[in-house]
Coordinates of C-alpha atoms in Angstrom, one line a residue:
X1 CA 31.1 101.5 44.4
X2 CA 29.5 98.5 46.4
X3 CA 25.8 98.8 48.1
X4 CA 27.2 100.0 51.0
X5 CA 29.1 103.1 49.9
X6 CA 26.4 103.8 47.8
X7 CA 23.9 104.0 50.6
X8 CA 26.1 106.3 52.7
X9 CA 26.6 108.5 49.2
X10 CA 23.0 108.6 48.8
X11 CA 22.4 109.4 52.7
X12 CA 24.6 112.3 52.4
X13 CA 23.1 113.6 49.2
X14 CA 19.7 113.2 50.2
X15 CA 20.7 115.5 53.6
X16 CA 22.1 118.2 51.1
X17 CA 19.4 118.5 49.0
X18 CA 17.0 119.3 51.7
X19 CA 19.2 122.7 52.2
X20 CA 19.9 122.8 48.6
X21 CA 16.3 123.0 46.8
X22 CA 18.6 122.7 43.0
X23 CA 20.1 118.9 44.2
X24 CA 16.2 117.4 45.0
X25 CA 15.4 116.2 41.2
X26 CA 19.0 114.8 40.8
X27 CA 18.1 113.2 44.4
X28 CA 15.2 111.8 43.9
X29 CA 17.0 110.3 40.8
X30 CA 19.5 108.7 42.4
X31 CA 16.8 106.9 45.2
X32 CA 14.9 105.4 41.9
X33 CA 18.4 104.4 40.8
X34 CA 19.5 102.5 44.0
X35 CA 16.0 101.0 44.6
X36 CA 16.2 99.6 41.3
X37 CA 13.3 101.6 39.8
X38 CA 13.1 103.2 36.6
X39 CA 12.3 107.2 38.0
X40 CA 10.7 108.5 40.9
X41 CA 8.9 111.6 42.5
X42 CA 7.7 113.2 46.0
X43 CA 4.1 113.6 46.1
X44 CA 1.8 115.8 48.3
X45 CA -1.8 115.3 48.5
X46 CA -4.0 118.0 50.6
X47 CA -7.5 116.9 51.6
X48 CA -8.2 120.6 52.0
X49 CA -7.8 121.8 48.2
X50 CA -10.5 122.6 46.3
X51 CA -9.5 119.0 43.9
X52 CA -10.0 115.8 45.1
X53 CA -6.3 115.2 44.8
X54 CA -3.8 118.1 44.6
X55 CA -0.2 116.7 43.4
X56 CA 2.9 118.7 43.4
X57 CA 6.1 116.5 41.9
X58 CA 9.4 116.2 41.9
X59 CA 11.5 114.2 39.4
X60 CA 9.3 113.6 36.4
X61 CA 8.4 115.4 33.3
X62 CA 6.3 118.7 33.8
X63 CA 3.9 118.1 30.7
X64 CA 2.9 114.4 31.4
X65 CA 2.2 115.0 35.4
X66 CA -0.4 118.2 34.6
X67 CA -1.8 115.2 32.2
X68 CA -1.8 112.8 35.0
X69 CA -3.6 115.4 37.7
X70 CA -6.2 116.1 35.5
X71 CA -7.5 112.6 34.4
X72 CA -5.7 109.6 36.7
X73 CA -5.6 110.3 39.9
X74 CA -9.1 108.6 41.0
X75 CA -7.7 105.8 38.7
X76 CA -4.3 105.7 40.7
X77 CA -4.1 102.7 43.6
X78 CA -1.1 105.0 45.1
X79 CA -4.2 107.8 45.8
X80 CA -5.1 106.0 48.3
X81 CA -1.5 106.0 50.3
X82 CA -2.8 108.1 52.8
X83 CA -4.7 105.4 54.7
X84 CA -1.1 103.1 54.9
X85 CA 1.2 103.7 58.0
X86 CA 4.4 105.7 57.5
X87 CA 7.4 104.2 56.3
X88 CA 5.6 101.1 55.1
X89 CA 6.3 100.7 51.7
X90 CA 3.4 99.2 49.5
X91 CA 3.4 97.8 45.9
X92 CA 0.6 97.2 43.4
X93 CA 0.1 93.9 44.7
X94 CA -0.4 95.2 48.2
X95 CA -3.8 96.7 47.1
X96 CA -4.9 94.7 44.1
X97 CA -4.2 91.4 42.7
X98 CA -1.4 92.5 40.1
X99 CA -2.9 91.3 37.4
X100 CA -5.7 92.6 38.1
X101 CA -4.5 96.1 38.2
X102 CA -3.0 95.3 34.4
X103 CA -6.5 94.9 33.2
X104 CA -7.5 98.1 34.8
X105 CA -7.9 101.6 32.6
X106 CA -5.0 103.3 34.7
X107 CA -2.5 100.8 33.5
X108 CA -3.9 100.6 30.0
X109 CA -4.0 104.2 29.0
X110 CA -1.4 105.7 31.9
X111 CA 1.2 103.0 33.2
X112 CA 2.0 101.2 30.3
X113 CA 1.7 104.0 27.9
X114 CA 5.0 105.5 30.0
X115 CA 6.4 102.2 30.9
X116 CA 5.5 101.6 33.8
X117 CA 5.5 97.9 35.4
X118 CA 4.4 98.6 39.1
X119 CA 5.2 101.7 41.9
X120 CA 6.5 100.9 45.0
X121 CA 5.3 104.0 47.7
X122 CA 5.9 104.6 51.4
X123 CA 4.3 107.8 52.7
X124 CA 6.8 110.1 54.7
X125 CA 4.6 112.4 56.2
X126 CA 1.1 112.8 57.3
X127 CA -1.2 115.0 59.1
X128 CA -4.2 115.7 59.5
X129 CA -5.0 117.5 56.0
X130 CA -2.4 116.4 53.8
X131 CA 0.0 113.2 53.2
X132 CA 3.3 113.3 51.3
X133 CA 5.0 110.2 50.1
X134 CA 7.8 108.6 48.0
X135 CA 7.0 106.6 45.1
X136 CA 9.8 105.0 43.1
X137 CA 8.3 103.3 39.6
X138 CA 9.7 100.1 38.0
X139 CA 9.7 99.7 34.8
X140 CA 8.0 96.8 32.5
X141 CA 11.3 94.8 32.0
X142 CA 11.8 94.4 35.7
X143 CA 8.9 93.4 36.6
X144 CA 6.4 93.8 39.8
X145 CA 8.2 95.3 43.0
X146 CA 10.1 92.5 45.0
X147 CA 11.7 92.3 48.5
X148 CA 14.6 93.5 47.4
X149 CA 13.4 96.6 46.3
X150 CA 11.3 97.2 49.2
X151 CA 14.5 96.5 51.4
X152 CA 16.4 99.3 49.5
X153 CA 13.8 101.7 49.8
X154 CA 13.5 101.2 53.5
X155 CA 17.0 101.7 54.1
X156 CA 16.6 105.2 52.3
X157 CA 13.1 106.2 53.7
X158 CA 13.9 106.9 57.5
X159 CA 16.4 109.4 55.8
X160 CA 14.2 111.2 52.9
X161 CA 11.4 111.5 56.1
X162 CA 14.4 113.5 58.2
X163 CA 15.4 115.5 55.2
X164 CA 11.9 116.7 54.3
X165 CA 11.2 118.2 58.1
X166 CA 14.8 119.9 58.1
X167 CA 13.7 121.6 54.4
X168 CA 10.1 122.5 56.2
X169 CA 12.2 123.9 59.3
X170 CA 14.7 125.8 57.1
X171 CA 12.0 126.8 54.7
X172 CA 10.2 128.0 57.6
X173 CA 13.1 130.1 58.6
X174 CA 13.9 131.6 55.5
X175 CA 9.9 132.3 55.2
X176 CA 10.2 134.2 58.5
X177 CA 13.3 136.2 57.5
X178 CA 11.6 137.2 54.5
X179 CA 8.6 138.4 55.7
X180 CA 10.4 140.3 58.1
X181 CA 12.5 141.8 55.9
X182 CA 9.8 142.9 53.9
X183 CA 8.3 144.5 57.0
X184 CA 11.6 146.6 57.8
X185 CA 11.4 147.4 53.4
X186 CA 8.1 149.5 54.5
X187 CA 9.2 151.7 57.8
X188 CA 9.8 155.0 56.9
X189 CA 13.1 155.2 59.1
X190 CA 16.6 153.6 58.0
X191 CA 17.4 150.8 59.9
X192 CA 21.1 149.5 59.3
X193 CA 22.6 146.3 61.3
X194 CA 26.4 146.2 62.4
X195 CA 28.8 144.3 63.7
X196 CA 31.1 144.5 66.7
X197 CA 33.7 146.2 64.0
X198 CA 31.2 148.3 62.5
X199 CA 31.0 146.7 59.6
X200 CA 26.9 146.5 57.5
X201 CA 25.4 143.2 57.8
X202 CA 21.9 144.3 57.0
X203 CA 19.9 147.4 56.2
X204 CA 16.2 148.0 54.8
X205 CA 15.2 150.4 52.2
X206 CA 15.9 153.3 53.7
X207 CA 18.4 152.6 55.2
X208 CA 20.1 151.8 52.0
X209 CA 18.8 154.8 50.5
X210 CA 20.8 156.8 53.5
X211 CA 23.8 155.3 52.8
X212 CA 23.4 156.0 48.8
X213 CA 23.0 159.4 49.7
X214 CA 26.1 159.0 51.4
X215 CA 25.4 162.1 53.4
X216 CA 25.4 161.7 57.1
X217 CA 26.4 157.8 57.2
X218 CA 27.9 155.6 54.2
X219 CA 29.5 152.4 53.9
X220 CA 33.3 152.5 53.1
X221 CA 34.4 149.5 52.2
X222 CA 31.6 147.8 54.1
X223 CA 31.9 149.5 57.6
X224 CA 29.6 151.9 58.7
X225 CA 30.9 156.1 58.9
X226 CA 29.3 158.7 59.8
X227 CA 29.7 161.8 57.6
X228 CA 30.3 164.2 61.1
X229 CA 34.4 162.6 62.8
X230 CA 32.7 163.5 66.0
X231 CA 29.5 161.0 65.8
X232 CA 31.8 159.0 63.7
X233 CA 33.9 158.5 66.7
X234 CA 30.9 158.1 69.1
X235 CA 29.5 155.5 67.0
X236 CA 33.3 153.3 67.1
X237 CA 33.2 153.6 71.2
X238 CA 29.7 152.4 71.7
X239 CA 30.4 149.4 69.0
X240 CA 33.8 148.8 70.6
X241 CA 34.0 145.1 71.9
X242 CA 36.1 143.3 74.5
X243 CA 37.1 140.1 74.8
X244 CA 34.5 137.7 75.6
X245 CA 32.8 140.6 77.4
X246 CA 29.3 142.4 77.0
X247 CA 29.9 145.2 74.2
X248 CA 27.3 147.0 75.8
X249 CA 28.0 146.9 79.4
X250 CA 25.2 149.1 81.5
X251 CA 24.3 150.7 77.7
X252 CA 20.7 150.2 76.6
X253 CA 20.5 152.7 73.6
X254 CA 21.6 156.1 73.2
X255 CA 20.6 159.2 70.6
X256 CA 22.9 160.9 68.2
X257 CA 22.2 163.9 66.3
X258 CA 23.0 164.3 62.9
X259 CA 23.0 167.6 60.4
X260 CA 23.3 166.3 56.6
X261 CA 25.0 169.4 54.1
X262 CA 21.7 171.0 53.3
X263 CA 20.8 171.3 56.8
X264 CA 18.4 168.8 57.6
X265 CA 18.9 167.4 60.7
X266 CA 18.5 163.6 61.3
X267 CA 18.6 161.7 65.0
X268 CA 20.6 158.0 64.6
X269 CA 19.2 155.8 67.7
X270 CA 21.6 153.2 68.9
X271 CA 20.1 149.8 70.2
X272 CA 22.5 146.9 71.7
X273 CA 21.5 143.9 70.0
X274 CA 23.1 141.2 72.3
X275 CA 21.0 140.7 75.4
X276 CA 18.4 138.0 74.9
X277 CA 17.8 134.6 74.4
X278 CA 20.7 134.3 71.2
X279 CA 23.2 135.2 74.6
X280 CA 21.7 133.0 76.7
X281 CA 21.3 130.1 74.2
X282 CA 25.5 131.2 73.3
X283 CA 24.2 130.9 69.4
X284 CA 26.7 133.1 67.0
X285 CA 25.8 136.3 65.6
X286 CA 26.6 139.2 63.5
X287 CA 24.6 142.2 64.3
X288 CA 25.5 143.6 67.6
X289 CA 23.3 146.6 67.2
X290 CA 20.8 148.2 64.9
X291 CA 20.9 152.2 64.0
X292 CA 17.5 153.6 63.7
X293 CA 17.9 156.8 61.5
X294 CA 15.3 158.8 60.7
X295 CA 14.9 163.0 60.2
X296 CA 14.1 165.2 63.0
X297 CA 10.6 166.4 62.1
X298 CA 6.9 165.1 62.4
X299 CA 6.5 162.4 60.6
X300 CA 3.7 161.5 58.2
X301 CA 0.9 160.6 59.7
X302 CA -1.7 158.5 58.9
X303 CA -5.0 159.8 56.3
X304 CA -6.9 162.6 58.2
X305 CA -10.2 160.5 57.6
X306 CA -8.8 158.9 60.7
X307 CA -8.0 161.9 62.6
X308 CA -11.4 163.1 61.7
X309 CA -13.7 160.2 62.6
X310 CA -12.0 159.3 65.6
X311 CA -12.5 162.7 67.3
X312 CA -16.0 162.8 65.0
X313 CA -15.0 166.2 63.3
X314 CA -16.3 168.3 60.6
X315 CA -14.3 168.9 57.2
X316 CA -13.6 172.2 58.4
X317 CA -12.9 171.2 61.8
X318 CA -10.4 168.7 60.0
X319 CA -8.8 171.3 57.9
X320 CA -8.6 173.6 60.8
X321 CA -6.4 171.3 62.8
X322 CA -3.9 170.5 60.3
X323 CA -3.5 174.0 59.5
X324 CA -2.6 174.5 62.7
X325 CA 0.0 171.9 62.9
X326 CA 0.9 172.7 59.2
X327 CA 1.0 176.5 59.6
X328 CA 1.2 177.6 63.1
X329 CA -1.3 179.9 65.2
X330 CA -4.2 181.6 64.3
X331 CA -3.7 184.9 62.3
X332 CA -1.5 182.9 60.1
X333 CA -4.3 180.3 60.0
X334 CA -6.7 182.8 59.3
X335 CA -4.5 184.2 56.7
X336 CA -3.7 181.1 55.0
X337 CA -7.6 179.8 54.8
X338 CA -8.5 183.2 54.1
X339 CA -11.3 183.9 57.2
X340 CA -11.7 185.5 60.0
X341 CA -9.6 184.9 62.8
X342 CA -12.5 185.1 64.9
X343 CA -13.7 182.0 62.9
X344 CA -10.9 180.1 63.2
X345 CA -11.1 180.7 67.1
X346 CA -14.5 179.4 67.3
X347 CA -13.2 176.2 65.1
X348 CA -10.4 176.1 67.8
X349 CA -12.6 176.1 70.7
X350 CA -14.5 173.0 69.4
X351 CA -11.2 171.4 68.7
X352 CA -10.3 171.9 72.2
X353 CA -14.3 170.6 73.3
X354 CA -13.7 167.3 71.0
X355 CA -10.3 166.1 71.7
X356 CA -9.8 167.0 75.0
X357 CA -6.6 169.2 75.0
X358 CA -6.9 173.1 75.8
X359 CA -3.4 174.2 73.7
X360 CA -2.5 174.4 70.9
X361 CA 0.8 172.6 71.1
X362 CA -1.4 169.5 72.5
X363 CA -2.9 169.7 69.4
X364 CA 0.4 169.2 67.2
X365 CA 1.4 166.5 69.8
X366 CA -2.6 164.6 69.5
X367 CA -1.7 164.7 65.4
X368 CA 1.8 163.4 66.0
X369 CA 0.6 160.4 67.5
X370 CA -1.5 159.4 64.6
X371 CA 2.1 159.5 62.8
X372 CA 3.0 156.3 60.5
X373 CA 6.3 154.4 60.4
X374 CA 5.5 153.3 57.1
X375 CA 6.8 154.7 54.2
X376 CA 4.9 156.1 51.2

């Protein structure tokens, strides 16, 4: 393979390995290779870590690095990268006379040691806290870092500095997905994606639980059925896609009931998925809409110590109150706390004072909006 091909190999693995995280050390690699160096590695330094100099590698062995951050890295002429322009790609010689640097301690008791003859770095991305560059080393038999190794590496660099923002941007992505995911993980209610055929793409926790129970929806052979023909049917008309046209035409979201086989009854909303700036932007998709299950009764809400010190009630106040929405009126109250239901009157009457509601129906409804969507 002549220099040329090998560039354009390199270019394209060096593009792949920013998607592939597995491909960087055999990357990195193959830049030390065509540069003419002996190994290399990606460096970040972060002015804002608690260290003077923070390193994180990429291409070199784990055990003589951690070695290296502890003890060199004041000793290391490349520490100082941060204060050369991007893309400029600097040798030993570039900040001290070379021979001088093989006098120094950092050659004697680091470079040499590992066989080191001179670095050649470029930094490939700055800000305002941190600096990331490449550094390729060349070993003793080759001697100090000449033009043509410089030329290499800046045929290569303009590439590796590309590369590293698409892994940020894709990492960034993937950060964001994850963290959302882990949001929809903690809602109480199921939450299951599908496409235009009805097929899963996605669901969260519970909504993955509902389709284990395999009750009132499950997934046959990755589509989504409902347990009830009826609903099931429903659910195939609202999904039910034309060509080229808007699935949801009119439709913003719509309710359906559900009954498992013990009896508990469930609610499934329906929200479109494809209005929005993916349309607009024409960028593919899966999910078309999202079902929202949940079961049709109050939901958990959040610790009465909230309840309690936002309306500033007593304990027995407090206990009064979710009696009532637990239980029902007062005689059963009474019966359940074991007072009078005079007393539980007069507790009434200062619920009614405090929160501002005269019924006890506006009571339930005052707890039910301190519900939580999270689950337990």
């Amino acid at each position: 393979m002549n220099d040329r091909e090998q560039l354009s190999a390199l270019i394209d693995d060096i593009y792949d390995a920013a998607l592939d995280p597995a491909q960087r050390i055999d990357v990195i690699d193959k830049i030390a290779s065509f540069a003419g160096g002996q190994s290399g590695g990606i460096l970040s330094k972060h002015s804002s870590s608690k260290s003077e100099s923070l390193y994180c590698y990429i291409g070199a062995n784990p055990e003589s690095l951690q070695v290296y951050s502890e003890s060199y890295p004041k000793l290391d002429l490349a520490a100082d990268l941060p204060c050369t322009g991007v893309e400029q790609v600097v040798s030993t010689a570039d900040l001290v006379p070379y021979e001088e640097f093989r006098r120094g301690r950092f050659y004697r008791e680091w470079a040499r040691p590992h066989g080191w003859g001179d670095v050649a770095s470029v930094v490939i991305d700055k800000s305002a806290t941190s600096c990331t560059f490449l550094s390729v080393v060349r070993d003793e038999a080759r001697g100090p870092v000449d033009d043509e190794m410089r030329q290499r590496m800046a045929l290569v660099v303009p590439h590796v500095r590309r590369a590293l923002r698409i892994g940020k941007a894709v990492n960034l992505k993937q950060g964001e997905a994850a963290c959302f995911s882990d949001i929809l993980d903690r809602l109480s209610a199921g939450i299951i994606f599908v496409n235009a055929g009805g097929c899963i793409v996605h669901a969260n926790a519970a909504g993955n639980a509902v389709l284990d129970a395999a009750d009132i929806l499950r997934a046959v052979s990755g589509r989504l059925v409902a347990g009830d023909a009826q609903i099931n049917e429903t659910l195939r008309e609202i999904l039910m896609v034309g060509d080229g046209c808007d699935p949801f035409p009119g439709f913003r979201h719509t309710a359906l009931p559900m009954r498992a086989r013990d009896g508990e009854r469930y609610v499934a909303h329906v929200l479109p998925l494809t209005s929005g700036a993916r349309r607009r932007a024409g960028v593919p998709y899966d999910a078309v809409a999202a079902l929202l299950v949940r079961k049709a009764a109050l939901e958990a809400f959040s610790p009465s110590e909230v309840i309690g010190t936002m309306y500033k009630l007593t304990p027995t106040e407090l206990r009064v109150l979710l009696a009532i929405v637990d239980i029902g009126g007062v005689p059963e109250v009474a019966a359940a706390l074991g007072v009078a239901a005079t007393t539980i009157k007069t507790h009434l009457s200062r619920l009614f004072q405090k929160t501002g509601v005269g019924r006890q129906a506006d009571l339930v409804k005052l707890v039910a909006g301190f519900s939580t969507l999270l689950a337990g």
